[in-house]
Amino acid sequence: MKEEISRVRLSYGRALSKRQFLDRFYELFMSSSPIVARKLALTDIAKQQELLSQAVNMVILFPQGNKIARNAINRIRQSHNRDGLDIRPEYYRFWIDSLVLALSEHDPDFNDELDRAWRKVAQEAIDFIVEGH
Ligand code: HEM
């Protein structure tokens, strides 16, 4: 896992250096399902993107047991649960698919191995968030 995390961090850095990356992720996520679009309809996109770029860092640091990441992901677990935003477990697939697709378009070194590494790393935080639903 350690090996995957460092490759994923480098990949994220390369993608973030491209101005369009976060816009594209948001656009893909919005259009991935009418339910996601409806949930996100009232959000402030600029604010959301700033939070999102931070949140992805927390998702990456989570599997190593990083304390700050654990707290951040725990907050997301609470805000997204059935008493809050009520994000059902099946919507997280749209989130990771959109992220990986946006990465594949913006990280010039993206490949199948990185695709698998991203999904493996992100699954830990997703499982933890979903368990709290
Ligand atoms: C691992 C995946 C995800 C991460 C890391 C994440 C992260 C975040 C963060 C950091 C926020 C802002 C602060 C907060 O409310 O906690 C947020 C808000 C939100 N997220 Fe997620 N999220 C994820 C998945 C999803 C999914 C699958 C949906 C489905 C539609 C979703 C819908 C929303 C909505 C509607 C908001 C509220 C926006 C607002 O208040 O303006 N999120 N998310």
XYZ file of N, CA and C and ligand atoms in Angstrom, residues 29 36 39-40 43-44 48 51 55 59 76 79-80 85 87 91-92 95 126 129, ligand 1:
103
model
N -18.229 14.367 -12.668
C -18.986 13.886 -11.512
C -20.449 14.332 -11.611
N -26.631 12.572 -8.674
C -25.473 13.363 -8.254
C -25.704 14.823 -8.658
N -28.087 16.426 -6.266
C -27.469 16.650 -4.947
C -26.531 17.855 -4.972
N -25.824 18.002 -6.113
C -24.817 19.062 -6.188
C -25.358 20.370 -6.769
N -24.785 23.773 -4.961
C -23.494 24.049 -4.341
C -22.731 25.156 -5.065
N -21.894 25.811 -4.300
C -21.016 26.856 -4.821
C -19.785 26.140 -5.407
N -16.616 24.471 -3.536
C -16.638 23.018 -3.569
C -15.314 22.451 -4.110
N -12.534 22.643 -1.517
C -12.726 21.582 -0.519
C -12.374 20.217 -1.101
N -9.827 17.445 0.042
C -10.407 16.165 0.446
C -9.697 14.990 -0.244
N -8.049 11.711 1.400
C -8.369 10.345 0.945
C -7.068 9.561 0.717
N -16.233 14.004 6.971
C -16.955 13.750 5.717
C -17.950 12.599 5.927
N -20.888 14.198 7.660
C -21.708 15.122 6.863
C -22.453 14.401 5.732
N -21.913 13.269 5.273
C -22.524 12.556 4.147
C -23.486 11.440 4.573
N -26.201 14.828 4.397
C -26.397 14.922 2.944
C -27.061 13.666 2.374
N -25.817 10.657 1.302
C -25.203 10.139 0.077
C -25.189 8.617 0.166
N -23.383 5.768 -4.750
C -22.927 6.953 -5.478
C -21.406 7.140 -5.456
N -20.718 6.451 -4.540
C -19.269 6.633 -4.445
C -18.541 6.087 -5.666
N -18.133 8.883 -7.977
C -17.066 9.782 -7.510
C -15.691 9.269 -7.960
N -13.339 5.456 1.172
C -14.731 5.266 0.731
C -15.428 4.232 1.627
N -16.247 5.847 4.933
C -17.354 6.816 4.840
C -18.693 6.071 4.697
C -14.799 9.831 -1.071
C -15.701 10.571 -1.700
C -16.100 11.970 -1.264
C -15.362 12.919 -0.621
C -13.927 12.824 -0.157
C -16.223 14.089 -0.446
C -15.841 15.283 0.162
C -16.678 16.334 0.414
C -16.330 17.529 1.160
C -14.945 17.797 1.774
C -17.405 18.324 1.201
C -17.550 19.687 1.870
C -17.600 19.592 3.375
C -18.589 18.605 3.905
O -19.813 18.749 3.688
O -18.146 17.626 4.546
C -18.467 17.647 0.485
C -19.725 18.157 0.303
C -20.700 17.546 -0.449
N -20.603 16.337 -1.082
Fe -19.068 15.060 -1.000
N -17.444 13.816 -0.987
C -17.413 12.548 -1.502
C -18.422 11.904 -2.144
C -19.628 12.461 -2.475
C -20.629 11.791 -3.287
C -20.516 10.387 -3.878
C -21.660 12.658 -3.399
C -22.906 12.352 -4.199
C -23.663 13.212 -4.781
C -21.309 13.886 -2.648
C -22.091 15.018 -2.511
C -21.782 16.118 -1.742
C -22.696 17.244 -1.516
C -24.116 17.380 -2.063
C -21.999 18.150 -0.707
C -22.525 19.473 -0.153
C -22.053 20.629 -0.958
C -22.439 21.959 -0.322
O -22.759 21.994 0.866
O -22.403 22.949 -1.027
N -20.073 13.704 -2.110
N -17.993 16.447 0.013
